């Protein structure tokens, strides 16, 4: 039910909140199970091929096999490689790899969308967030608004770009290219509520096997962004994977900020008016 656009808090149906009529498709998303990621980068390649993303360099970063470094305007999937030694690996042994395919979170409350002045960013009927590059004016407001540092400006044309969750494929009943290409089902796509249930079961399975560090990240509807449309099963703290530990939608406090600004403006106006009255009285 659409009760007016909201900037924060739990929200059962972001698509309806954005104005899509009843009967729209269920919200879909990604569940990335990092415990079965093998770092093959098939998702990175499939994403680039399907979306015709430009090559953005293969840098030798000195960080194992991670040669993309982070998400960006031309890197919509990024596979992180985290090499842990004795102390960090714990009971896992002398060395372990933590691998995870990162992507735009398609937040329930998407600050990038809220701050866009041209409407280039919009909420689809699937609950995802998409940039229309032909409408984007390159203002860059969306870049600092994202609590995950996902969206970025492409230097050659000045426009903002990020993952669309393959909106064109969703419209014809296909799953996103990255999920289709993943050989281990580390990236799982489907209705978001079903993915959350599947993720809970997977965490229980891993803990029964003695993997006490298994945890979910971004799945809670009552977190700082209202829950992510792309969430993760992690085997260590979020910071280890380069994820913020407690993300909060950056536009959450806008209503109270505007209220305070309005009160301040009225106070200034009242002070100016009072000074004119006092001045007039003195002249008399």
PDB file of N, CA and C in Angstrom, residues 156-218:
ATOM      1  N   UNK A 156      34.661   9.483 -19.247  1.00  0.00           N
ATOM      2  CA  UNK A 156      34.631   9.827 -20.658  1.00  0.00           C
ATOM      3  C   UNK A 156      33.357  10.534 -21.100  1.00  0.00           C
ATOM      4  N   UNK A 157      32.238  10.313 -20.359  1.00  0.00           N
ATOM      5  CA  UNK A 157      31.001  11.011 -20.756  1.00  0.00           C
ATOM      6  C   UNK A 157      30.325  11.763 -19.617  1.00  0.00           C
ATOM      7  N   UNK A 158      30.852  11.656 -18.406  1.00  0.00           N
ATOM      8  CA  UNK A 158      30.329  12.433 -17.284  1.00  0.00           C
ATOM      9  C   UNK A 158      29.045  11.927 -16.690  1.00  0.00           C
ATOM     10  N   UNK A 159      28.539  10.775 -17.119  1.00  0.00           N
ATOM     11  CA  UNK A 159      27.288  10.229 -16.598  1.00  0.00           C
ATOM     12  C   UNK A 159      27.502   9.257 -15.465  1.00  0.00           C
ATOM     13  N   UNK A 160      26.460   9.047 -14.651  1.00  0.00           N
ATOM     14  CA  UNK A 160      26.517   8.107 -13.535  1.00  0.00           C
ATOM     15  C   UNK A 160      26.050   6.726 -14.004  1.00  0.00           C
ATOM     16  N   UNK A 161      26.725   5.691 -13.509  1.00  0.00           N
ATOM     17  CA  UNK A 161      26.387   4.328 -13.916  1.00  0.00           C
ATOM     18  C   UNK A 161      26.498   3.389 -12.721  1.00  0.00           C
ATOM     19  N   UNK A 162      25.696   2.322 -12.758  1.00  0.00           N
ATOM     20  CA  UNK A 162      25.750   1.256 -11.756  1.00  0.00           C
ATOM     21  C   UNK A 162      24.951   0.067 -12.266  1.00  0.00           C
ATOM     22  N   UNK A 163      24.956  -1.018 -11.499  1.00  0.00           N
ATOM     23  CA  UNK A 163      24.187  -2.216 -11.826  1.00  0.00           C
ATOM     24  C   UNK A 163      22.699  -1.903 -11.982  1.00  0.00           C
ATOM     25  N   UNK A 164      22.087  -2.470 -13.010  1.00  0.00           N
ATOM     26  CA  UNK A 164      20.641  -2.324 -13.235  1.00  0.00           C
ATOM     27  C   UNK A 164      19.888  -3.603 -12.857  1.00  0.00           C
ATOM     28  N   UNK A 165      20.586  -4.585 -12.343  1.00  0.00           N
ATOM     29  CA  UNK A 165      20.077  -5.938 -12.134  1.00  0.00           C
ATOM     30  C   UNK A 165      19.510  -6.482 -13.453  1.00  0.00           C
ATOM     31  N   UNK A 166      20.164  -6.080 -14.544  1.00  0.00           N
ATOM     32  CA  UNK A 166      19.759  -6.500 -15.891  1.00  0.00           C
ATOM     33  C   UNK A 166      18.256  -6.287 -16.101  1.00  0.00           C
ATOM     34  N   UNK A 167      17.837  -5.041 -15.942  1.00  0.00           N
ATOM     35  CA  UNK A 167      16.421  -4.688 -16.069  1.00  0.00           C
ATOM     36  C   UNK A 167      15.829  -5.146 -17.401  1.00  0.00           C
ATOM     37  N   UNK A 168      16.638  -5.084 -18.456  1.00  0.00           N
ATOM     38  CA  UNK A 168      16.143  -5.523 -19.755  1.00  0.00           C
ATOM     39  C   UNK A 168      15.868  -7.023 -19.780  1.00  0.00           C
ATOM     40  N   UNK A 169      16.657  -7.793 -19.064  1.00  0.00           N
ATOM     41  CA  UNK A 169      16.426  -9.245 -18.995  1.00  0.00           C
ATOM     42  C   UNK A 169      15.215  -9.573 -18.117  1.00  0.00           C
ATOM     43  N   UNK A 170      15.078  -8.845 -17.006  1.00  0.00           N
ATOM     44  CA  UNK A 170      13.933  -9.100 -16.122  1.00  0.00           C
ATOM     45  C   UNK A 170      12.619  -8.914 -16.865  1.00  0.00           C
ATOM     46  N   UNK A 171      12.578  -7.916 -17.739  1.00  0.00           N
ATOM     47  CA  UNK A 171      11.346  -7.611 -18.448  1.00  0.00           C
ATOM     48  C   UNK A 171      10.867  -8.717 -19.367  1.00  0.00           C
ATOM     49  N   UNK A 172      11.783  -9.622 -19.757  1.00  0.00           N
ATOM     50  CA  UNK A 172      11.386 -10.736 -20.628  1.00  0.00           C
ATOM     51  C   UNK A 172      11.515 -12.078 -19.910  1.00  0.00           C
ATOM     52  N   UNK A 173      11.554 -12.036 -18.572  1.00  0.00           N
ATOM     53  CA  UNK A 173      11.528 -13.263 -17.782  1.00  0.00           C
ATOM     54  C   UNK A 173      12.853 -13.970 -17.614  1.00  0.00           C
ATOM     55  N   UNK A 174      13.979 -13.279 -17.872  1.00  0.00           N
ATOM     56  CA  UNK A 174      15.300 -13.880 -17.715  1.00  0.00           C
ATOM     57  C   UNK A 174      15.951 -13.408 -16.428  1.00  0.00           C
ATOM     58  N   UNK A 175      16.823 -14.229 -15.864  1.00  0.00           N
ATOM     59  CA  UNK A 175      17.571 -13.813 -14.690  1.00  0.00           C
ATOM     60  C   UNK A 175      18.771 -12.972 -15.116  1.00  0.00           C
ATOM     61  N   UNK A 176      19.313 -12.162 -14.213  1.00  0.00           N
ATOM     62  CA  UNK A 176      20.474 -11.337 -14.557  1.00  0.00           C
ATOM     63  C   UNK A 176      21.641 -12.180 -15.048  1.00  0.00           C
ATOM     64  N   UNK A 177      22.470 -11.569 -15.889  1.00  0.00           N
ATOM     65  CA  UNK A 177      23.574 -12.288 -16.515  1.00  0.00           C
ATOM     66  C   UNK A 177      24.554 -12.855 -15.502  1.00  0.00           C
ATOM     67  N   UNK A 178      24.837 -12.108 -14.425  1.00  0.00           N
ATOM     68  CA  UNK A 178      25.810 -12.573 -13.431  1.00  0.00           C
ATOM     69  C   UNK A 178      25.342 -13.852 -12.747  1.00  0.00           C
ATOM     70  N   UNK A 179      24.059 -13.887 -12.355  1.00  0.00           N
ATOM     71  CA  UNK A 179      23.516 -15.078 -11.698  1.00  0.00           C
ATOM     72  C   UNK A 179      23.477 -16.258 -12.660  1.00  0.00           C
ATOM     73  N   UNK A 180      23.158 -15.972 -13.913  1.00  0.00           N
ATOM     74  CA  UNK A 180      23.115 -17.036 -14.928  1.00  0.00           C
ATOM     75  C   UNK A 180      24.480 -17.658 -15.126  1.00  0.00           C
ATOM     76  N   UNK A 181      25.529 -16.841 -15.048  1.00  0.00           N
ATOM     77  CA  UNK A 181      26.884 -17.326 -15.328  1.00  0.00           C
ATOM     78  C   UNK A 181      27.562 -17.970 -14.130  1.00  0.00           C
ATOM     79  N   UNK A 182      27.073 -17.728 -12.917  1.00  0.00           N
ATOM     80  CA  UNK A 182      27.757 -18.217 -11.710  1.00  0.00           C
ATOM     81  C   UNK A 182      27.728 -19.747 -11.663  1.00  0.00           C
ATOM     82  N   UNK A 183      28.886 -20.420 -11.674  1.00  0.00           N
ATOM     83  CA  UNK A 183      28.906 -21.886 -11.746  1.00  0.00           C
ATOM     84  C   UNK A 183      28.603 -22.589 -10.428  1.00  0.00           C
ATOM     85  N   UNK A 184      28.678 -21.886  -9.314  1.00  0.00           N
ATOM     86  CA  UNK A 184      28.473 -22.526  -8.014  1.00  0.00           C
ATOM     87  C   UNK A 184      27.175 -22.097  -7.334  1.00  0.00           C
ATOM     88  N   UNK A 185      26.385 -21.265  -8.000  1.00  0.00           N
ATOM     89  CA  UNK A 185      25.175 -20.684  -7.401  1.00  0.00           C
ATOM     90  C   UNK A 185      25.501 -19.835  -6.179  1.00  0.00           C
ATOM     91  N   UNK A 186      26.703 -19.258  -6.179  1.00  0.00           N
ATOM     92  CA  UNK A 186      27.016 -18.294  -5.123  1.00  0.00           C
ATOM     93  C   UNK A 186      26.099 -17.090  -5.251  1.00  0.00           C
ATOM     94  N   UNK A 187      25.832 -16.665  -6.492  1.00  0.00           N
ATOM     95  CA  UNK A 187      24.896 -15.569  -6.755  1.00  0.00           C
ATOM     96  C   UNK A 187      23.549 -16.190  -7.088  1.00  0.00           C
ATOM     97  N   UNK A 188      22.575 -15.998  -6.217  1.00  0.00           N
ATOM     98  CA  UNK A 188      21.238 -16.545  -6.426  1.00  0.00           C
ATOM     99  C   UNK A 188      20.254 -15.402  -6.635  1.00  0.00           C
ATOM    100  N   UNK A 189      19.391 -15.555  -7.614  1.00  0.00           N
ATOM    101  CA  UNK A 189      18.418 -14.527  -7.977  1.00  0.00           C
ATOM    102  C   UNK A 189      17.011 -15.072  -7.807  1.00  0.00           C
ATOM    103  N   UNK A 190      16.078 -14.183  -7.378  1.00  0.00           N
ATOM    104  CA  UNK A 190      14.680 -14.599  -7.261  1.00  0.00           C
ATOM    105  C   UNK A 190      13.892 -13.613  -6.434  1.00  0.00           C
ATOM    106  N   UNK A 191      12.642 -13.959  -6.110  1.00  0.00           N
ATOM    107  CA  UNK A 191      11.838 -13.109  -5.221  1.00  0.00           C
ATOM    108  C   UNK A 191      12.549 -12.907  -3.893  1.00  0.00           C
ATOM    109  N   UNK A 192      12.598 -11.683  -3.432  1.00  0.00           N
ATOM    110  CA  UNK A 192      13.432 -11.335  -2.281  1.00  0.00           C
ATOM    111  C   UNK A 192      13.034 -12.098  -1.020  1.00  0.00           C
ATOM    112  N   UNK A 193      11.741 -12.239  -0.780  1.00  0.00           N
ATOM    113  CA  UNK A 193      11.303 -12.944   0.429  1.00  0.00           C
ATOM    114  C   UNK A 193      11.739 -14.405   0.413  1.00  0.00           C
ATOM    115  N   UNK A 194      11.682 -15.034  -0.753  1.00  0.00           N
ATOM    116  CA  UNK A 194      12.136 -16.422  -0.858  1.00  0.00           C
ATOM    117  C   UNK A 194      13.642 -16.516  -0.609  1.00  0.00           C
ATOM    118  N   UNK A 195      14.390 -15.545  -1.126  1.00  0.00           N
ATOM    119  CA  UNK A 195      15.836 -15.549  -0.920  1.00  0.00           C
ATOM    120  C   UNK A 195      16.189 -15.388   0.556  1.00  0.00           C
ATOM    121  N   UNK A 196      15.437 -14.558   1.267  1.00  0.00           N
ATOM    122  CA  UNK A 196      15.703 -14.369   2.696  1.00  0.00           C
ATOM    123  C   UNK A 196      15.473 -15.663   3.468  1.00  0.00           C
ATOM    124  N   UNK A 197      14.425 -16.386   3.124  1.00  0.00           N
ATOM    125  CA  UNK A 197      14.164 -17.674   3.787  1.00  0.00           C
ATOM    126  C   UNK A 197      15.269 -18.678   3.463  1.00  0.00           C
ATOM    127  N   UNK A 198      15.684 -18.697   2.198  1.00  0.00           N
ATOM    128  CA  UNK A 198      16.750 -19.607   1.781  1.00  0.00           C
ATOM    129  C   UNK A 198      18.057 -19.268   2.506  1.00  0.00           C
ATOM    130  N   UNK A 199      18.321 -17.993   2.682  1.00  0.00           N
ATOM    131  CA  UNK A 199      19.548 -17.564   3.349  1.00  0.00           C
ATOM    132  C   UNK A 199      19.557 -17.980   4.818  1.00  0.00           C
ATOM    133  N   UNK A 200      18.414 -17.838   5.485  1.00  0.00           N
ATOM    134  CA  UNK A 200      18.328 -18.261   6.889  1.00  0.00           C
ATOM    135  C   UNK A 200      18.642 -19.744   7.026  1.00  0.00           C
ATOM    136  N   UNK A 201      18.115 -20.548   6.103  1.00  0.00           N
ATOM    137  CA  UNK A 201      18.376 -21.992   6.153  1.00  0.00           C
ATOM    138  C   UNK A 201      19.856 -22.286   5.920  1.00  0.00           C
ATOM    139  N   UNK A 202      20.469 -21.543   5.006  1.00  0.00           N
ATOM    140  CA  UNK A 202      21.874 -21.773   4.696  1.00  0.00           C
ATOM    141  C   UNK A 202      22.771 -21.427   5.879  1.00  0.00           C
ATOM    142  N   UNK A 203      22.465 -20.343   6.578  1.00  0.00           N
ATOM    143  CA  UNK A 203      23.239 -19.991   7.770  1.00  0.00           C
ATOM    144  C   UNK A 203      23.129 -21.094   8.818  1.00  0.00           C
ATOM    145  N   UNK A 204      21.927 -21.613   9.005  1.00  0.00           N
ATOM    146  CA  UNK A 204      21.726 -22.700   9.971  1.00  0.00           C
ATOM    147  C   UNK A 204      22.534 -23.933   9.583  1.00  0.00           C
ATOM    148  N   UNK A 205      22.560 -24.249   8.293  1.00  0.00           N
ATOM    149  CA  UNK A 205      23.331 -25.400   7.819  1.00  0.00           C
ATOM    150  C   UNK A 205      24.814 -25.227   8.137  1.00  0.00           C
ATOM    151  N   UNK A 206      25.341 -24.038   7.842  1.00  0.00           N
ATOM    152  CA  UNK A 206      26.759 -23.801   8.069  1.00  0.00           C
ATOM    153  C   UNK A 206      27.114 -23.837   9.547  1.00  0.00           C
ATOM    154  N   UNK A 207      26.255 -23.289  10.379  1.00  0.00           N
ATOM    155  CA  UNK A 207      26.528 -23.306  11.815  1.00  0.00           C
ATOM    156  C   UNK A 207      26.454 -24.721  12.370  1.00  0.00           C
ATOM    157  N   UNK A 208      25.569 -25.535  11.826  1.00  0.00           N
ATOM    158  CA  UNK A 208      25.513 -26.941  12.231  1.00  0.00           C
ATOM    159  C   UNK A 208      26.802 -27.670  11.854  1.00  0.00           C
ATOM    160  N   UNK A 209      27.453 -27.172  10.810  1.00  0.00           N
ATOM    161  CA  UNK A 209      28.717 -27.762  10.367  1.00  0.00           C
ATOM    162  C   UNK A 209      29.920 -27.172  11.102  1.00  0.00           C
ATOM    163  N   UNK A 210      29.654 -26.274  12.035  1.00  0.00           N
ATOM    164  CA  UNK A 210      30.726 -25.696  12.838  1.00  0.00           C
ATOM    165  C   UNK A 210      31.261 -24.372  12.331  1.00  0.00           C
ATOM    166  N   UNK A 211      30.621 -23.795  11.309  1.00  0.00           N
ATOM    167  CA  UNK A 211      31.067 -22.490  10.795  1.00  0.00           C
ATOM    168  C   UNK A 211      30.343 -21.405  11.586  1.00  0.00           C
ATOM    169  N   UNK A 212      30.860 -21.111  12.756  1.00  0.00           N
ATOM    170  CA  UNK A 212      30.181 -20.192  13.671  1.00  0.00           C
ATOM    171  C   UNK A 212      30.217 -18.742  13.195  1.00  0.00           C
ATOM    172  N   UNK A 213      31.114 -18.426  12.271  1.00  0.00           N
ATOM    173  CA  UNK A 213      31.233 -17.047  11.809  1.00  0.00           C
ATOM    174  C   UNK A 213      30.226 -16.694  10.717  1.00  0.00           C
ATOM    175  N   UNK A 214      29.474 -17.666  10.234  1.00  0.00           N
ATOM    176  CA  UNK A 214      28.512 -17.404   9.166  1.00  0.00           C
ATOM    177  C   UNK A 214      27.443 -16.425   9.644  1.00  0.00           C
ATOM    178  N   UNK A 215      27.178 -15.412   8.832  1.00  0.00           N
ATOM    179  CA  UNK A 215      26.199 -14.383   9.192  1.00  0.00           C
ATOM    180  C   UNK A 215      25.626 -13.776   7.919  1.00  0.00           C
ATOM    181  N   UNK A 216      24.459 -13.162   8.048  1.00  0.00           N
ATOM    182  CA  UNK A 216      23.848 -12.471   6.916  1.00  0.00           C
ATOM    183  C   UNK A 216      24.097 -10.968   7.032  1.00  0.00           C
ATOM    184  N   UNK A 217      24.202 -10.346   5.892  1.00  0.00           N
ATOM    185  CA  UNK A 217      24.463  -8.905   5.832  1.00  0.00           C
ATOM    186  C   UNK A 217      23.499  -8.277   4.828  1.00  0.00           C
ATOM    187  N   UNK A 218      22.716  -7.291   5.305  1.00  0.00           N
ATOM    188  CA  UNK A 218      21.839  -6.533   4.433  1.00  0.00           C
ATOM    189  C   UNK A 218      20.455  -7.114   4.230  1.00  0.00           C
TER     190      UNK A 218
END
